[in-house]
Amino acid sequence: MALQGNLRNFSTTQLLNLINLSGRTGTLTIFEGVPTGDKDAMGEEKMAPGAERASISFRTGKLVFAALSGQINDLIAVLNKAGKLTDAQAGIIRERAKGTADKALAMRLIGANYVTQNDIVNSIQQYTLDIVYNLMSWRDGPFVFEDNKLPEGDRILVPTDLEKVIIEWSRVTKEVEELNKHLPNLDMALKFPDNPKEKYAGVHLSVEEWRVVSFVNPKNTIRQIAKANNMSDIEIRRVVYGLEQAGLVIMVKPEGMEAKKSAAPLPNSRRNKKAQQPVQRDVVSKLIDKLKSI
């Protein structure tokens, strides 16, 4: 019988502890909650599993895979996000390697000297951890753990000790709580301050910050910006918090629309935008021109 429940009664951290101690193999899936109209033993409304939000897979008690629904998670996206492939390289490889499984693609990339084996292992591991830390901040949602279920296809599974994950989470949990408190609603939008030219003069932003800045518009919600840049909730909150504290953006209600839980893709969004190599000069120039024209 599958282990199932709701995160409001059994947290992600408790689930990871249980899986670690029991050395279980399988996949934990977290869903959107759908009200049933019934009450549970605590007097709270029972929630039935709706759309899938995320999944985490384990082998003999070790973390091996994680994915957020709606987020691109193939090897090309992972390496692009880790800065091992530029946007241009990722686009070309995606076009030429259509239908190629991750393991076969990894061998081709290593053979062509795009990346090393360590690059692939470290990038996948960090990508997985980023998702898991994001899930560990969730406080509600039905879940199901299915024994012996692992990702289908030719996925590259990189094992990580859950003890290390739990210990690291205890270190960063205070930061995450502060970010959630400061920015509880990702359906807000961003706009530039009244004097953007002055604010951005001489400012050095990270690649992630430039990515977010390029989508700043009162019509775009923060959730949409995160999706366009393949960023988790924690990642987008961290970037927006830094930009806001520096006075580079202002949080506002979305222009001409009510904030919605579901977000459509942005019209100008492109996939896999997080290469950690320097942003090309023409991209920076366009952003500066955009700021000057405001």
CSV table of C-alpha atoms in Angstrom, one decimal:
chain,number,residue,atom,x,y,z
A,1,MET,CA,0.0,0.0,0.0
A,2,ALA,CA,1.4,3.4,-1.0
A,3,LEU,CA,2.3,5.9,1.7
A,4,GLN,CA,0.0,9.0,1.3
A,5,GLY,CA,-1.1,12.0,3.3
A,6,ASN,CA,-0.8,15.8,3.2
A,7,LEU,CA,2.2,18.0,3.9
A,8,ARG,CA,0.3,20.0,6.4
A,9,ASN,CA,0.3,16.9,8.7
A,10,PHE,CA,3.6,15.3,7.6
A,11,SER,CA,6.3,17.7,6.3
A,12,THR,CA,8.7,17.1,3.5
A,13,THR,CA,11.6,17.0,6.0
A,14,GLN,CA,9.8,14.2,8.0
A,15,LEU,CA,9.2,12.3,4.8
A,16,LEU,CA,12.9,12.5,3.8
A,17,ASN,CA,13.9,11.3,7.3
A,18,LEU,CA,11.5,8.4,7.0
A,19,ILE,CA,12.8,7.4,3.6
A,20,ASN,CA,16.4,7.8,4.7
A,21,LEU,CA,16.0,5.7,7.8
A,22,SER,CA,14.1,3.0,6.1
A,23,GLY,CA,16.3,2.9,3.0
A,24,ARG,CA,13.3,2.9,0.7
A,25,THR,CA,13.3,3.0,-3.1
A,26,GLY,CA,10.5,4.8,-4.9
A,27,THR,CA,9.0,8.1,-5.9
A,28,LEU,CA,7.3,10.8,-3.8
A,29,THR,CA,4.8,12.8,-5.8
A,30,ILE,CA,3.3,16.0,-4.5
A,31,PHE,CA,0.0,17.3,-5.9
A,32,GLU,CA,-2.2,20.4,-6.0
A,33,GLY,CA,-5.0,20.0,-3.4
A,34,VAL,CA,-8.6,19.7,-4.6
A,35,PRO,CA,-11.2,20.3,-1.8
A,36,THR,CA,-13.5,17.3,-1.3
A,37,GLY,CA,-16.1,19.0,1.0
A,38,ASP,CA,-15.3,16.5,3.8
A,39,LYS,CA,-13.4,17.1,7.1
A,40,ASP,CA,-10.4,15.1,8.4
A,41,ALA,CA,-9.8,14.1,12.0
A,42,MET,CA,-8.4,17.5,12.8
A,43,GLY,CA,-11.5,19.3,11.5
A,44,GLU,CA,-9.7,20.6,8.4
A,45,GLU,CA,-11.0,20.1,4.9
A,46,LYS,CA,-9.8,16.9,3.1
A,47,MET,CA,-7.9,17.5,-0.1
A,48,ALA,CA,-7.8,15.1,-2.9
A,49,PRO,CA,-4.8,14.9,-5.3
A,50,GLY,CA,-5.1,17.2,-8.3
A,51,ALA,CA,-2.5,18.2,-10.8
A,52,GLU,CA,1.0,17.0,-10.1
A,53,ARG,CA,3.3,19.7,-8.7
A,54,ALA,CA,6.6,17.8,-8.2
A,55,SER,CA,8.2,14.4,-7.8
A,56,ILE,CA,11.3,13.2,-6.0
A,57,SER,CA,12.8,9.7,-6.5
A,58,PHE,CA,15.0,7.7,-4.2
A,59,ARG,CA,17.1,4.5,-4.4
A,60,THR,CA,17.8,2.6,-1.2
A,61,GLY,CA,17.3,5.8,0.8
A,62,LYS,CA,19.4,8.1,-1.3
A,63,LEU,CA,18.0,11.0,-3.3
A,64,VAL,CA,18.5,10.4,-7.1
A,65,PHE,CA,16.1,12.6,-9.0
A,66,ALA,CA,13.7,15.6,-8.6
A,67,ALA,CA,11.4,17.5,-11.0
A,68,LEU,CA,9.0,20.4,-10.9
A,69,SER,CA,5.9,20.1,-13.1
A,70,GLY,CA,6.1,22.5,-16.0
A,71,GLN,CA,9.9,23.0,-15.7
A,72,ILE,CA,12.2,21.7,-18.4
A,73,ASN,CA,14.5,19.2,-16.8
A,74,ASP,CA,16.4,17.4,-19.5
A,75,LEU,CA,20.2,17.3,-19.5
A,76,ILE,CA,20.5,20.2,-21.9
A,77,ALA,CA,18.4,22.4,-19.6
A,78,VAL,CA,20.4,21.3,-16.5
A,79,LEU,CA,23.8,22.0,-18.0
A,80,ASN,CA,22.5,25.4,-19.4
A,81,LYS,CA,21.2,26.4,-16.0
A,82,ALA,CA,24.5,25.4,-14.4
A,83,GLY,CA,26.5,27.5,-16.9
A,84,LYS,CA,28.1,24.6,-18.6
A,85,LEU,CA,26.4,25.3,-21.9
A,86,THR,CA,25.7,28.8,-23.2
A,87,ASP,CA,22.2,29.7,-24.5
A,88,ALA,CA,23.5,29.4,-28.1
A,89,GLN,CA,25.1,26.0,-27.5
A,90,ALA,CA,22.0,24.7,-25.7
A,91,GLY,CA,19.8,25.8,-28.6
A,92,ILE,CA,22.0,24.2,-31.2
A,93,ILE,CA,22.4,20.9,-29.3
A,94,ARG,CA,18.7,20.7,-28.6
A,95,GLU,CA,18.0,21.1,-32.3
A,96,ARG,CA,20.6,18.5,-33.4
A,97,ALA,CA,19.9,16.0,-30.6
A,98,LYS,CA,16.2,15.7,-30.8
A,99,GLY,CA,15.0,12.4,-29.4
A,100,THR,CA,18.4,11.6,-27.9
A,101,ALA,CA,18.2,10.2,-24.4
A,102,ASP,CA,20.2,11.9,-21.6
A,103,LYS,CA,22.8,9.1,-21.2
A,104,ALA,CA,23.6,8.9,-24.9
A,105,LEU,CA,23.6,12.7,-25.1
A,106,ALA,CA,26.0,12.9,-22.1
A,107,MET,CA,28.5,10.6,-23.9
A,108,ARG,CA,28.3,12.8,-27.1
A,109,LEU,CA,28.9,16.0,-25.1
A,110,ILE,CA,31.8,14.5,-23.3
A,111,GLY,CA,33.3,13.2,-26.5
A,112,ALA,CA,32.9,16.6,-28.2
A,113,ASN,CA,34.6,18.3,-25.2
A,114,TYR,CA,31.6,20.4,-24.3
A,115,VAL,CA,31.6,19.2,-20.7
A,116,THR,CA,33.4,16.6,-18.5
A,117,GLN,CA,31.8,13.8,-16.6
A,118,ASN,CA,32.2,15.7,-13.4
A,119,ASP,CA,30.4,18.7,-14.9
A,120,ILE,CA,27.4,16.5,-15.7
A,121,VAL,CA,27.3,14.8,-12.3
A,122,ASN,CA,27.7,18.1,-10.3
A,123,SER,CA,25.2,19.9,-12.4
A,124,ILE,CA,22.5,17.2,-12.1
A,125,GLN,CA,23.2,17.0,-8.3
A,126,GLN,CA,22.9,20.7,-7.8
A,127,TYR,CA,19.8,21.0,-10.0
A,128,THR,CA,18.1,18.2,-7.9
A,129,LEU,CA,19.1,19.8,-4.6
A,130,ASP,CA,17.7,23.2,-5.7
A,131,ILE,CA,14.3,21.6,-6.4
A,132,VAL,CA,14.3,19.6,-3.1
A,133,TYR,CA,15.1,22.6,-1.0
A,134,ASN,CA,12.2,24.4,-2.7
A,135,LEU,CA,9.9,21.5,-1.9
A,136,MET,CA,11.0,21.5,1.7
A,137,SER,CA,9.5,25.0,2.1
A,138,TRP,CA,6.1,23.8,1.0
A,139,ARG,CA,3.5,23.5,3.9
A,140,ASP,CA,0.5,22.0,2.2
A,141,GLY,CA,-0.5,19.5,-0.6
A,142,PRO,CA,-1.5,15.9,-0.9
A,143,PHE,CA,1.4,13.4,-1.5
A,144,VAL,CA,1.9,9.8,-2.4
A,145,PHE,CA,5.0,7.7,-2.1
A,146,GLU,CA,5.0,4.7,-4.5
A,147,ASP,CA,7.5,2.0,-3.7
A,148,ASN,CA,10.0,0.9,-6.4
A,149,LYS,CA,8.8,3.5,-8.9
A,150,LEU,CA,11.7,5.3,-10.6
A,151,PRO,CA,11.9,7.8,-13.5
A,152,GLU,CA,11.2,6.3,-16.8
A,153,GLY,CA,13.6,6.6,-19.8
A,154,ASP,CA,17.3,6.9,-19.9
A,155,ARG,CA,17.7,9.4,-17.0
A,156,ILE,CA,21.1,10.0,-15.3
A,157,LEU,CA,20.4,9.4,-11.6
A,158,VAL,CA,23.0,10.9,-9.2
A,159,PRO,CA,22.7,9.6,-5.6
A,160,THR,CA,22.9,12.1,-2.7
A,161,ASP,CA,22.8,11.2,1.0
A,162,LEU,CA,19.6,12.5,2.5
A,163,GLU,CA,21.3,13.2,5.8
A,164,LYS,CA,23.4,15.9,4.1
A,165,VAL,CA,20.3,17.3,2.4
A,166,ILE,CA,18.4,17.6,5.8
A,167,ILE,CA,21.4,19.1,7.6
A,168,GLU,CA,21.9,21.7,4.8
A,169,TRP,CA,18.2,22.5,4.9
A,170,SER,CA,18.4,23.3,8.6
A,171,ARG,CA,21.1,25.8,7.8
A,172,VAL,CA,19.2,27.6,5.0
A,173,THR,CA,15.7,27.3,6.4
A,174,LYS,CA,15.9,30.7,8.2
A,175,GLU,CA,16.7,32.4,4.9
A,176,VAL,CA,13.9,30.7,3.1
A,177,GLU,CA,11.4,31.7,5.8
A,178,GLU,CA,12.5,35.3,5.5
A,179,LEU,CA,12.2,35.2,1.7
A,180,ASN,CA,8.7,33.7,2.0
A,181,LYS,CA,7.7,36.3,4.6
A,182,HIS,CA,9.0,39.2,2.4
A,183,LEU,CA,7.5,37.8,-0.8
A,184,PRO,CA,4.6,35.5,0.0
A,185,ASN,CA,2.7,36.1,-3.3
A,186,LEU,CA,4.5,35.3,-6.5
A,187,ASP,CA,1.5,36.7,-8.5
A,188,MET,CA,2.7,40.2,-7.8
A,189,ALA,CA,4.5,42.1,-10.6
A,190,LEU,CA,7.6,44.3,-10.8
A,191,LYS,CA,8.3,47.7,-12.3
A,192,PHE,CA,11.3,49.9,-12.6
A,193,PRO,CA,11.7,52.9,-10.2
A,194,ASP,CA,11.1,56.5,-11.4
A,195,ASN,CA,14.8,57.1,-12.1
A,196,PRO,CA,16.0,53.8,-13.5
A,197,LYS,CA,19.0,55.4,-15.4
A,198,GLU,CA,20.4,56.7,-12.1
A,199,LYS,CA,19.7,53.4,-10.2
A,200,TYR,CA,21.3,51.2,-12.8
A,201,ALA,CA,24.4,53.4,-13.4
A,202,GLY,CA,27.5,51.4,-12.6
A,203,VAL,CA,25.5,48.5,-11.2
A,204,HIS,CA,27.0,45.0,-11.7
A,205,LEU,CA,24.3,42.3,-11.8
A,206,SER,CA,24.6,38.5,-11.9
A,207,VAL,CA,23.4,36.6,-14.9
A,208,GLU,CA,20.3,35.5,-13.0
A,209,GLU,CA,19.5,39.2,-12.0
A,210,TRP,CA,19.9,40.3,-15.7
A,211,ARG,CA,17.5,37.5,-16.7
A,212,VAL,CA,14.9,38.7,-14.3
A,213,VAL,CA,15.4,42.4,-15.1
A,214,SER,CA,14.8,41.7,-18.8
A,215,PHE,CA,11.3,40.6,-18.0
A,216,VAL,CA,10.4,43.5,-15.6
A,217,ASN,CA,7.0,44.8,-16.7
A,218,PRO,CA,3.9,45.5,-14.6
A,219,LYS,CA,2.1,43.1,-16.9
A,220,ASN,CA,4.4,40.2,-16.0
A,221,THR,CA,3.9,38.4,-12.7
A,222,ILE,CA,6.9,37.2,-10.7
A,223,ARG,CA,5.6,33.7,-11.2
A,224,GLN,CA,5.6,34.1,-15.0
A,225,ILE,CA,9.2,35.6,-14.8
A,226,ALA,CA,10.3,32.5,-12.8
A,227,LYS,CA,8.8,30.1,-15.3
A,228,ALA,CA,10.3,32.0,-18.3
A,229,ASN,CA,13.7,31.6,-16.7
A,230,ASN,CA,13.3,28.0,-15.4
A,231,MET,CA,13.7,29.2,-11.8
A,232,SER,CA,12.3,27.7,-8.6
A,233,ASP,CA,10.3,29.7,-6.1
A,234,ILE,CA,13.2,30.0,-3.8
A,235,GLU,CA,15.5,31.2,-6.6
A,236,ILE,CA,13.1,33.8,-7.9
A,237,ARG,CA,12.4,35.1,-4.4
A,238,ARG,CA,16.1,35.4,-3.7
A,239,VAL,CA,16.8,37.4,-6.9
A,240,VAL,CA,13.7,39.7,-6.5
A,241,TYR,CA,14.6,40.3,-2.9
A,242,GLY,CA,18.1,41.4,-3.8
A,243,LEU,CA,16.9,43.7,-6.7
A,244,GLU,CA,14.3,45.2,-4.5
A,245,GLN,CA,16.6,45.9,-1.6
A,246,ALA,CA,19.0,47.6,-4.0
A,247,GLY,CA,16.2,49.8,-5.2
A,248,LEU,CA,16.3,48.5,-8.7
A,249,VAL,CA,12.7,47.2,-8.9
A,250,ILE,CA,9.4,48.0,-7.2
A,251,MET,CA,6.8,45.3,-6.4
A,252,VAL,CA,3.3,46.2,-7.7
A,253,LYS,CA,0.0,44.5,-8.5
A,254,PRO,CA,-0.2,43.1,-12.0
A,255,GLU,CA,-1.3,45.7,-14.5
A,256,GLY,CA,-4.8,45.2,-16.0
A,257,MET,CA,-5.4,41.8,-14.5
A,258,GLU,CA,-6.1,40.1,-11.2
A,259,ALA,CA,-3.3,38.0,-9.8
A,260,LYS,CA,-3.8,34.4,-10.8
A,261,LYS,CA,-2.4,31.2,-9.3
A,262,SER,CA,-1.7,29.7,-12.8
A,263,ALA,CA,0.6,31.6,-15.1
A,264,ALA,CA,0.7,31.5,-18.9
A,265,PRO,CA,4.2,31.6,-20.5
A,266,LEU,CA,5.5,35.1,-21.3
A,267,PRO,CA,5.3,36.0,-25.0
A,268,ASN,CA,9.0,36.9,-25.2
A,269,SER,CA,10.2,34.0,-23.0
A,270,ARG,CA,12.8,31.5,-24.2
A,271,ARG,CA,13.7,28.3,-22.6
A,272,ASN,CA,16.8,27.5,-20.5
A,273,LYS,CA,18.1,31.0,-19.9
A,274,LYS,CA,20.6,30.6,-17.0
A,275,ALA,CA,24.1,30.1,-18.3
A,276,GLN,CA,26.5,31.6,-15.8
A,277,GLN,CA,28.9,32.9,-18.4
A,278,PRO,CA,29.0,36.7,-18.8
A,279,VAL,CA,25.9,38.2,-20.4
A,280,GLN,CA,26.7,39.2,-24.0
A,281,ARG,CA,27.4,42.9,-24.5
A,282,ASP,CA,24.5,43.4,-26.9
A,283,VAL,CA,22.1,42.0,-24.4
A,284,VAL,CA,23.3,44.4,-21.7
A,285,SER,CA,23.2,47.3,-24.1
A,286,LYS,CA,19.6,46.5,-25.1
A,287,LEU,CA,18.6,46.4,-21.4
A,288,ILE,CA,20.3,49.7,-20.7
A,289,ASP,CA,18.6,51.3,-23.7
A,290,LYS,CA,15.3,50.0,-22.4
A,291,LEU,CA,15.9,51.6,-19.0
A,292,LYS,CA,16.9,54.9,-20.7
A,293,SER,CA,13.7,55.0,-22.6
A,294,ILE,CA,11.5,54.7,-19.5
